[in-house]
C-alpha cells in the first residue's frame, strides 16, 4: 500500500479513454449511415437528482457525436403513456438505444415499463432478457453502473480471480449484476443486503468490497481488512455534499485502493452507457441479434462459446471489457 493511504481508482481517465473510442465508432457509423446514432432518454415526472443525471448523459452524447433525445411523458395514466412512448421508440429504426428515468413515479409499476423495452435497445441492461443473459454468462447488455464497478477494477489492474469479494446491496440494477460480473471474473462472491445479520463480518472478510447500498457512511475504515480494494458505488447528498456509502477518510487509511466519490464509478458509468449505445447501433446496423457480438472500432466483441461454462473470453465493448464466461465454473 502506498504511504499516506490508498491508491485512488479514478474513473475520469478511464472514461475519457472509452469516450475517445466511442467517438471513433460513432464517426464510422455516421460515415456509413449518413446520420448519428440515437439515444432516447425517456422521462416521466421531474425527480431532481435523476434529471441532473439524465442531462449529464445528454451532454456526454453531444461530445461524442451521439444524437441524444429527451422524450417527456406526462399527463394522466402515466404508465400506459410510458409504455406507448417506449413502443414507439422500439418501432423507430432511427432510435438505437433507450433508457428510462429511474426512479419511476410512485403510480407507475416498474415491470410493465421494463418489459416494454426492446432488449436490442436496452442499453442499460434492465430488460429481463438482458438480466437473464448476464446470469447465464452470455453477453447481453450490462447495467452500466454494475459494469463500471467491475470495469474500474479491471482497468486499474486489480486482480479479481480467486479473491473474496463482498457486494453490499442486491438491487437488480447494481448489486446483483455487480455480483454476477465478479463471479464471472472468478472471484468468490458474498452478497449482503439490509437483512444480512452480520454485515461487519462479511465486510471484514472481503479482499474486494463493492458497496451499493445508498447509505452514507455505512462502511468505515475500522470495518475493513487491511489492503482491501474498495469500490464505492453510492451516491448520496449530505449537507449539500456528494458522498458515497463508504467513509472515505477512514477507509483510505486501511484500503490499498479505493474509488473516490465523486470521480470514481460515476464517470465510468456514463462513458459505458455511451459504449453500450454504440454497440447497440452497430449490432442493429449489421442485423445481429440482441446481445450478439458486434465488432466495434473501439474494440471487438469476440464470438463466444454457446455454453456458459466455456473458458473465459473477454467481451469488449466500446473499449471496455469484461470477461463474460466462467473458467471451470461450478
Ligand atoms: P437500492 O435502494 O435499489 O438498493 C440498495 C441495496 O442496499 C438493497 O439491496 C438493500 O438491501 C441494501 N442495503 C440498504 N441498507 C443496507 C444496510 N444497512 N446494510 C446492508 N445492505 C443494505 O439502490 P441502488 O439503485 O442499487 O443504488 C445503490 C447506490 O448506488 C445508491 O447510493 C445510488 O445512488 C447509487 N448509484 C450510483 C450510480 C453510479 O453511477 N455511481 C448509479 C446508480 C446508483
CSV table of C-alpha atoms and ligand atoms in Angstrom, one decimal:
chain,number,residue,atom,x,y,z
A,1,UNK,CA,0.0,0.0,0.0
A,2,UNK,CA,1.4,3.4,-0.8
A,3,UNK,CA,2.4,5.6,2.1
A,4,UNK,CA,-0.3,8.1,3.1
A,5,UNK,CA,-3.2,6.0,2.2
A,6,UNK,CA,-4.9,4.0,-0.6
A,7,UNK,CA,-4.3,4.4,-4.3
A,8,UNK,CA,-7.2,6.3,-5.8
A,9,UNK,CA,-9.0,4.5,-8.5
A,10,UNK,CA,-10.1,7.4,-10.7
A,11,UNK,CA,-12.9,6.9,-13.2
A,12,UNK,CA,-12.2,10.0,-15.2
A,13,UNK,CA,-9.2,8.9,-17.2
A,14,UNK,CA,-10.7,5.5,-18.0
A,15,UNK,CA,-13.9,7.2,-19.0
A,16,UNK,CA,-12.0,9.6,-21.3
A,17,UNK,CA,-10.3,6.6,-23.0
A,18,UNK,CA,-13.7,4.9,-23.5
A,19,UNK,CA,-15.3,8.1,-24.8
A,20,UNK,CA,-12.4,8.5,-27.3
A,21,UNK,CA,-13.0,5.0,-28.6
A,22,UNK,CA,-16.8,5.6,-28.7
A,23,UNK,CA,-16.3,8.9,-30.7
A,24,UNK,CA,-14.3,6.9,-33.3
A,25,UNK,CA,-17.0,4.3,-33.6
A,26,UNK,CA,-19.6,7.0,-33.9
A,27,UNK,CA,-17.7,8.7,-36.7
A,28,UNK,CA,-17.5,5.4,-38.6
A,29,UNK,CA,-21.3,4.9,-38.1
A,30,UNK,CA,-22.0,8.4,-39.3
A,31,UNK,CA,-19.8,7.9,-42.4
A,32,UNK,CA,-21.7,4.7,-43.3
A,33,UNK,CA,-25.2,5.7,-42.4
A,34,UNK,CA,-25.3,9.5,-43.0
A,35,UNK,CA,-26.7,10.1,-39.6
A,36,UNK,CA,-25.7,9.9,-35.9
A,37,UNK,CA,-26.7,7.0,-33.7
A,38,UNK,CA,-29.7,8.0,-31.5
A,39,UNK,CA,-30.2,7.5,-27.8
A,40,UNK,CA,-33.7,8.2,-26.5
A,41,UNK,CA,-33.9,9.2,-22.8
A,42,UNK,CA,-37.5,8.8,-21.6
A,43,UNK,CA,-38.5,10.8,-18.6
A,44,UNK,CA,-41.8,10.8,-16.6
A,45,UNK,CA,-42.1,13.3,-13.8
A,46,UNK,CA,-39.3,15.6,-12.6
A,47,UNK,CA,-37.2,13.8,-10.0
A,48,UNK,CA,-34.5,16.4,-9.5
A,49,UNK,CA,-31.4,14.1,-9.0
A,50,UNK,CA,-32.3,11.9,-11.9
A,51,UNK,CA,-32.9,15.0,-14.1
A,52,UNK,CA,-29.3,16.1,-13.3
A,53,UNK,CA,-28.0,12.6,-14.2
A,54,UNK,CA,-30.0,12.5,-17.5
A,55,UNK,CA,-28.9,15.9,-18.6
A,56,UNK,CA,-25.3,14.8,-17.9
A,57,UNK,CA,-25.9,11.9,-20.2
A,58,UNK,CA,-27.3,14.1,-22.9
A,59,UNK,CA,-24.2,16.4,-22.7
A,60,UNK,CA,-21.9,13.4,-23.0
A,61,UNK,CA,-23.8,12.2,-26.0
A,62,UNK,CA,-23.2,15.5,-27.7
A,63,UNK,CA,-19.5,15.4,-27.0
A,64,UNK,CA,-19.0,12.1,-28.8
A,65,UNK,CA,-21.5,12.8,-31.7
A,66,UNK,CA,-24.4,10.7,-30.5
A,67,UNK,CA,-27.8,12.3,-31.0
A,68,UNK,CA,-29.4,12.3,-27.5
A,69,UNK,CA,-33.1,12.9,-27.4
A,70,UNK,CA,-35.2,13.7,-24.4
A,71,UNK,CA,-38.7,12.1,-24.6
A,72,UNK,CA,-41.0,13.6,-22.0
A,73,UNK,CA,-44.1,11.7,-20.9
A,74,UNK,CA,-46.8,13.4,-18.8
A,75,UNK,CA,-50.5,13.7,-18.2
A,76,UNK,CA,-53.0,11.2,-16.9
A,77,UNK,CA,-52.3,7.4,-16.9
A,78,UNK,CA,-48.5,7.8,-17.0
A,79,UNK,CA,-47.9,4.0,-17.0
A,80,UNK,CA,-49.8,3.5,-20.2
A,81,UNK,CA,-48.3,6.6,-21.8
A,82,UNK,CA,-44.8,5.5,-20.9
A,83,UNK,CA,-45.4,2.0,-22.4
A,84,UNK,CA,-46.8,3.7,-25.6
A,85,UNK,CA,-43.8,6.0,-25.8
A,86,UNK,CA,-41.3,3.1,-25.4
A,87,UNK,CA,-43.1,1.0,-28.0
A,88,UNK,CA,-43.0,3.9,-30.5
A,89,UNK,CA,-39.2,4.2,-29.8
A,90,UNK,CA,-38.8,0.5,-30.3
A,91,UNK,CA,-40.5,0.7,-33.6
A,92,UNK,CA,-38.5,3.7,-34.8
A,93,UNK,CA,-35.5,2.3,-36.8
A,94,UNK,CA,-33.6,5.6,-36.2
A,95,UNK,CA,-33.5,5.0,-32.4
A,96,UNK,CA,-30.7,2.7,-31.4
A,97,UNK,CA,-30.9,2.8,-27.6
A,98,UNK,CA,-33.5,3.6,-24.9
A,99,UNK,CA,-33.0,4.5,-21.3
A,100,UNK,CA,-35.9,5.3,-18.9
A,101,UNK,CA,-35.5,7.7,-16.0
A,102,UNK,CA,-35.4,5.9,-12.6
A,103,UNK,CA,-37.0,6.1,-10.1
A,104,UNK,CA,-40.3,6.0,-11.8
A,105,UNK,CA,-43.2,8.0,-10.3
A,106,UNK,CA,-44.9,6.0,-7.5
A,107,UNK,CA,-48.0,5.4,-9.5
A,108,UNK,CA,-46.0,3.6,-12.3
A,109,UNK,CA,-45.2,-0.1,-11.9
A,110,UNK,CA,-41.6,-1.0,-12.9
A,111,UNK,CA,-42.3,-4.3,-14.5
A,112,UNK,CA,-44.5,-3.2,-17.5
A,113,UNK,CA,-42.0,-0.5,-18.3
A,114,UNK,CA,-39.0,-2.8,-18.2
A,115,UNK,CA,-40.9,-5.4,-20.2
A,116,UNK,CA,-41.8,-2.8,-22.9
A,117,UNK,CA,-38.2,-2.0,-23.8
A,118,UNK,CA,-36.9,-3.8,-26.9
A,119,UNK,CA,-34.0,-5.9,-25.5
A,120,UNK,CA,-31.9,-4.9,-28.5
A,121,UNK,CA,-32.2,-1.2,-27.5
A,122,UNK,CA,-32.0,-1.8,-23.8
A,123,UNK,CA,-28.5,-0.3,-23.4
A,124,UNK,CA,-28.7,-0.2,-19.5
A,125,UNK,CA,-29.5,-3.9,-19.3
A,126,UNK,CA,-32.8,-3.7,-17.3
A,127,UNK,CA,-34.9,-5.9,-19.5
A,128,UNK,CA,-35.3,-9.5,-18.1
A,129,UNK,CA,-33.7,-10.9,-21.2
A,130,UNK,CA,-30.5,-9.0,-20.7
A,131,UNK,CA,-30.6,-9.7,-16.9
A,132,UNK,CA,-31.0,-13.4,-17.8
A,133,UNK,CA,-28.2,-13.4,-20.3
A,134,UNK,CA,-25.9,-11.9,-17.7
A,135,UNK,CA,-27.0,-14.6,-15.2
A,136,UNK,CA,-26.2,-17.4,-17.7
A,137,UNK,CA,-22.9,-16.0,-18.7
A,138,UNK,CA,-23.9,-14.8,-22.1
A,139,UNK,CA,-23.3,-11.4,-23.4
A,140,UNK,CA,-26.3,-9.2,-23.4
A,141,UNK,CA,-26.4,-5.5,-22.4
A,142,UNK,CA,-25.0,-4.9,-18.9
A,143,UNK,CA,-26.4,-2.4,-16.4
A,144,UNK,CA,-23.9,0.4,-16.9
A,145,UNK,CA,-23.3,1.1,-13.1
A,146,UNK,CA,-22.5,-2.6,-12.3
A,147,UNK,CA,-20.4,-2.8,-15.4
A,148,UNK,CA,-18.5,0.3,-14.3
A,149,UNK,CA,-17.9,-1.0,-10.8
A,150,UNK,CA,-16.1,-4.1,-12.2
A,151,UNK,CA,-14.5,-2.3,-15.2
A,152,UNK,CA,-12.8,0.2,-12.9
A,153,UNK,CA,-11.1,-2.8,-11.1
A,154,UNK,CA,-10.1,-4.4,-14.4
A,155,UNK,CA,-8.8,-1.2,-16.0
A,156,UNK,CA,-6.9,-0.4,-12.8
A,157,UNK,CA,-5.1,-3.7,-12.9
A,158,UNK,CA,-6.7,-5.1,-9.8
A,159,UNK,CA,-6.6,-8.9,-9.8
A,160,UNK,CA,-10.1,-10.3,-9.2
A,161,UNK,CA,-9.7,-14.0,-9.8
A,162,UNK,CA,-9.7,-16.1,-6.7
A,163,UNK,CA,-10.3,-13.1,-4.4
A,164,UNK,CA,-13.0,-12.9,-1.8
A,165,UNK,CA,-15.4,-10.2,-3.0
A,166,UNK,CA,-18.3,-8.8,-0.9
A,167,UNK,CA,-21.0,-6.8,-2.5
A,168,UNK,CA,-23.2,-4.7,-0.2
A,169,UNK,CA,-26.5,-4.2,-1.9
A,170,UNK,CA,-28.6,-6.6,-4.0
A,171,UNK,CA,-30.6,-4.4,-6.3
A,172,UNK,CA,-31.5,-5.6,-9.8
A,173,UNK,CA,-29.6,-2.8,-11.4
A,174,UNK,CA,-26.4,-2.5,-9.3
A,175,UNK,CA,-25.7,-5.0,-6.6
A,176,UNK,CA,-26.8,-8.3,-8.2
A,177,UNK,CA,-25.3,-7.6,-11.7
A,178,UNK,CA,-22.1,-6.5,-10.0
A,179,UNK,CA,-22.0,-9.8,-8.1
A,180,UNK,CA,-22.6,-11.8,-11.2
A,181,UNK,CA,-19.8,-9.9,-13.0
A,182,UNK,CA,-17.4,-10.5,-10.2
A,183,UNK,CA,-18.3,-14.2,-10.3
A,184,UNK,CA,-17.5,-14.3,-14.0
A,185,UNK,CA,-14.2,-12.9,-13.1
A,186,UNK,CA,-13.7,-15.9,-10.8
A,187,UNK,CA,-14.0,-14.1,-7.5
A,188,UNK,CA,-15.7,-15.8,-4.6
A,189,UNK,CA,-18.7,-13.6,-4.0
A,190,UNK,CA,-20.8,-12.8,-1.0
A,191,UNK,CA,-23.8,-10.6,-1.4
A,192,UNK,CA,-25.0,-8.6,1.6
A,193,UNK,CA,-28.3,-6.7,2.0
A,194,UNK,CA,-30.5,-4.9,4.5
A,195,UNK,CA,-31.4,-8.2,6.2
A,196,UNK,CA,-27.8,-9.5,6.5
A,197,UNK,CA,-27.3,-10.3,10.1
A,198,UNK,CA,-23.6,-9.8,10.4
A,199,UNK,CA,-22.6,-7.2,7.8
A,200,UNK,CA,-19.4,-6.4,9.7
A,201,UNK,CA,-18.1,-10.0,9.4
A,202,UNK,CA,-18.7,-10.2,5.6
A,203,UNK,CA,-17.1,-6.8,5.1
A,204,UNK,CA,-14.1,-7.7,7.2
A,205,UNK,CA,-13.6,-10.9,5.2
A,206,UNK,CA,-13.5,-9.0,1.8
A,207,UNK,CA,-10.4,-8.6,-0.3
A,208,UNK,CA,-12.6,-6.7,-2.7
A,209,UNK,CA,-15.5,-4.7,-1.4
A,210,UNK,CA,-18.2,-3.2,-3.7
A,211,UNK,CA,-20.7,-1.0,-1.8
A,212,UNK,CA,-24.0,-0.1,-3.4
A,213,UNK,CA,-26.5,0.5,-0.5
A,214,UNK,CA,-27.4,4.2,-0.8
A,215,UNK,CA,-26.4,4.6,2.9
A,216,UNK,CA,-23.8,7.3,3.5
A,217,UNK,CA,-21.1,6.3,6.0
A,218,UNK,CA,-22.3,2.7,6.1
A,219,UNK,CA,-18.8,1.4,5.8
A,220,UNK,CA,-16.0,2.8,8.0
A,221,UNK,CA,-12.3,2.1,7.9
A,222,UNK,CA,-12.3,0.1,11.1
A,223,UNK,CA,-14.6,-2.4,9.4
A,224,UNK,CA,-12.2,-3.2,6.6
A,225,UNK,CA,-9.4,-5.7,6.2
A,226,UNK,CA,-6.1,-4.1,5.6
A,227,UNK,CA,-5.2,-3.9,1.9
A,228,UNK,CA,-8.8,-4.3,0.7
A,229,UNK,CA,-9.8,-2.8,-2.6
A,230,UNK,CA,-13.0,-0.7,-2.2
A,231,UNK,CA,-15.4,0.3,-4.9
A,232,UNK,CA,-17.9,2.8,-3.6
A,233,UNK,CA,-20.9,3.0,-5.9
A,234,UNK,CA,-23.1,5.0,-3.5
A,235,UNK,CA,-24.2,8.5,-4.5
A,236,UNK,CA,-25.7,10.5,-1.6
A,237,UNK,CA,-26.0,14.2,-0.9
A,238,UNK,CA,-25.2,15.0,2.8
A,239,UNK,CA,-25.4,18.7,3.8
A,240,UNK,CA,-25.1,19.6,0.1
A,241,UNK,CA,-22.0,17.5,-0.4
A,242,UNK,CA,-21.9,14.4,-2.7
A,243,UNK,CA,-20.6,11.4,-0.8
A,244,UNK,CA,-20.5,7.7,-1.2
A,245,UNK,CA,-21.6,4.8,1.1
A,246,UNK,CA,-18.0,4.5,2.4
A,247,UNK,CA,-16.5,6.9,4.9
A,248,UNK,CA,-13.7,7.9,2.6
A,249,UNK,CA,-11.2,9.3,5.1
A,250,UNK,CA,-11.1,6.4,7.5
A,251,UNK,CA,-11.3,3.8,4.7
A,252,UNK,CA,-8.4,5.2,2.7
A,253,UNK,CA,-6.1,4.6,5.6
A,254,UNK,CA,-6.8,0.9,5.6
A,255,UNK,CA,-7.6,0.0,2.0
A,256,UNK,CA,-4.9,-0.5,-0.7
A,257,UNK,CA,-7.1,1.2,-3.3
A,258,UNK,CA,-10.4,3.0,-3.3
A,259,UNK,CA,-12.7,4.8,-5.7
A,260,UNK,CA,-13.5,8.3,-4.7
A,261,UNK,CA,-17.0,9.8,-4.8
A,262,UNK,CA,-17.4,11.8,-6.9
A,263,UNK,CA,-14.9,10.9,-9.6
A,264,UNK,CA,-14.8,7.1,-9.3
A,265,UNK,CA,-17.6,4.8,-10.6
A,266,UNK,CA,-19.9,7.7,-11.7
A,267,UNK,CA,-17.9,9.0,-14.8
A,268,UNK,CA,-17.3,5.5,-15.9
A,269,UNK,CA,-21.0,4.6,-15.7
A,270,UNK,CA,-21.7,7.5,-18.1
A,271,UNK,CA,-19.0,6.5,-20.6
A,272,UNK,CA,-20.0,2.9,-20.6
A,273,UNK,CA,-23.6,3.8,-21.3
A,274,UNK,CA,-22.4,5.5,-24.5
A,275,UNK,CA,-20.3,2.5,-25.3
A,276,UNK,CA,-23.4,0.3,-24.9
A,277,UNK,CA,-25.3,2.6,-27.2
A,278,UNK,CA,-22.7,2.3,-29.9
A,279,UNK,CA,-22.7,-1.4,-29.5
A,280,UNK,CA,-26.5,-1.5,-30.0
A,281,UNK,CA,-26.2,0.8,-33.1
A,282,UNK,CA,-23.6,-1.4,-34.7
A,283,UNK,CA,-25.5,-4.6,-33.9
A,284,UNK,CA,-28.6,-3.1,-35.4
A,285,UNK,CA,-26.6,-1.9,-38.4
A,286,UNK,CA,-25.3,-5.4,-39.1
A,287,UNK,CA,-28.5,-7.1,-38.3
A,288,UNK,CA,-27.2,-9.2,-35.4
A,289,UNK,CA,-29.4,-10.4,-32.6
A,290,UNK,CA,-29.6,-8.6,-29.3
A,291,UNK,CA,-26.6,-9.5,-27.2
A,292,UNK,CA,-24.8,-11.0,-30.1
A,293,UNK,CA,-21.2,-9.9,-30.9
A,294,UNK,CA,-20.8,-6.6,-32.6
A,295,UNK,CA,-17.4,-5.6,-33.9
A,296,UNK,CA,-16.7,-2.1,-32.7
A,297,UNK,CA,-13.8,0.0,-33.8
A,298,UNK,CA,-13.0,0.8,-30.2
A,299,UNK,CA,-12.8,-2.9,-29.5
A,300,UNK,CA,-14.3,-6.0,-30.8
A,301,UNK,CA,-16.6,-8.5,-29.0
A,302,UNK,CA,-15.1,-11.9,-29.7
A,303,UNK,CA,-17.5,-14.7,-30.5
A,304,UNK,CA,-18.2,-16.7,-27.5
A,305,UNK,CA,-18.9,-20.4,-27.0
A,306,UNK,CA,-22.6,-21.1,-26.6
A,307,UNK,CA,-22.2,-22.7,-23.2
A,308,UNK,CA,-21.8,-20.6,-20.1
A,309,UNK,CA,-19.3,-22.9,-18.6
A,310,UNK,CA,-16.9,-22.4,-21.5
A,311,UNK,CA,-13.5,-21.0,-21.0
A,312,UNK,CA,-13.2,-17.3,-20.2
A,313,UNK,CA,-13.5,-15.0,-23.2
A,314,UNK,CA,-13.2,-11.2,-22.9
A,315,UNK,CA,-16.1,-9.2,-24.2
A,316,UNK,CA,-15.0,-5.8,-25.2
A,317,UNK,CA,-17.5,-3.0,-25.7
A,318,UNK,CA,-16.6,0.5,-26.7
A,319,UNK,CA,-13.1,-0.1,-25.3
A,320,UNK,CA,-14.5,-1.6,-22.1
A,321,UNK,CA,-14.1,-5.3,-21.5
A,322,UNK,CA,-15.5,-7.8,-19.0
A,323,UNK,CA,-14.7,-11.4,-19.1
A,324,UNK,CA,-18.1,-13.0,-19.7
A,325,UNK,CA,-17.9,-16.6,-19.2
A,326,UNK,CA,-16.5,-18.5,-16.2
A,327,UNK,CA,-13.4,-20.7,-16.3
A,328,UNK,CA,-14.2,-24.1,-14.8
A,329,UNK,CA,-17.3,-22.7,-13.2
A,330,UNK,CA,-19.2,-24.9,-10.7
B,1,LIG,P1,-31.4,0.4,-4.0
B,1,LIG,O1,-32.0,1.2,-2.9
B,1,LIG,O2,-32.3,-0.2,-5.0
B,1,LIG,O3,-30.7,-0.9,-3.3
B,1,LIG,C1,-30.0,-0.7,-2.1
B,1,LIG,C2,-29.5,-2.1,-1.6
B,1,LIG,O4,-28.7,-1.9,-0.5
B,1,LIG,C3,-30.6,-3.0,-1.2
B,1,LIG,O5,-30.4,-4.3,-1.8
B,1,LIG,C4,-30.6,-3.1,0.3
B,1,LIG,O6,-30.9,-4.3,0.8
B,1,LIG,C5,-29.1,-2.8,0.6
B,1,LIG,N1,-28.9,-2.1,1.9
B,1,LIG,C6,-29.6,-1.0,2.3
B,1,LIG,N2,-29.2,-0.7,3.5
B,1,LIG,C7,-28.3,-1.6,3.9
B,1,LIG,C8,-27.6,-1.9,5.1
B,1,LIG,N3,-27.7,-1.1,6.2
B,1,LIG,N4,-26.8,-3.0,5.1
B,1,LIG,C9,-26.7,-3.8,4.0
B,1,LIG,N5,-27.3,-3.6,2.9
B,1,LIG,C10,-28.2,-2.5,2.8
B,1,LIG,O7,-30.2,1.2,-4.5
B,1,LIG,P2,-29.4,1.1,-5.9
B,1,LIG,O8,-30.2,1.6,-7.1
B,1,LIG,O9,-28.8,-0.3,-6.0
B,1,LIG,O10,-28.3,2.1,-5.7
B,1,LIG,C11,-27.3,1.9,-4.7
B,1,LIG,C12,-26.5,3.2,-4.5
B,1,LIG,O11,-25.8,3.3,-5.8
B,1,LIG,C13,-27.2,4.4,-4.3
B,1,LIG,O12,-26.5,5.3,-3.5
B,1,LIG,C14,-27.3,5.0,-5.7
B,1,LIG,O13,-27.5,6.5,-5.7
B,1,LIG,C15,-26.0,4.6,-6.3
B,1,LIG,N6,-25.9,4.6,-7.7
B,1,LIG,C16,-24.8,5.0,-8.3
B,1,LIG,C17,-24.7,5.1,-9.6
B,1,LIG,C18,-23.3,5.5,-10.2
B,1,LIG,O14,-23.2,5.7,-11.4
B,1,LIG,N7,-22.3,5.6,-9.4
B,1,LIG,C19,-25.7,4.6,-10.4
B,1,LIG,C20,-26.9,4.1,-9.9
B,1,LIG,C21,-27.0,4.1,-8.5
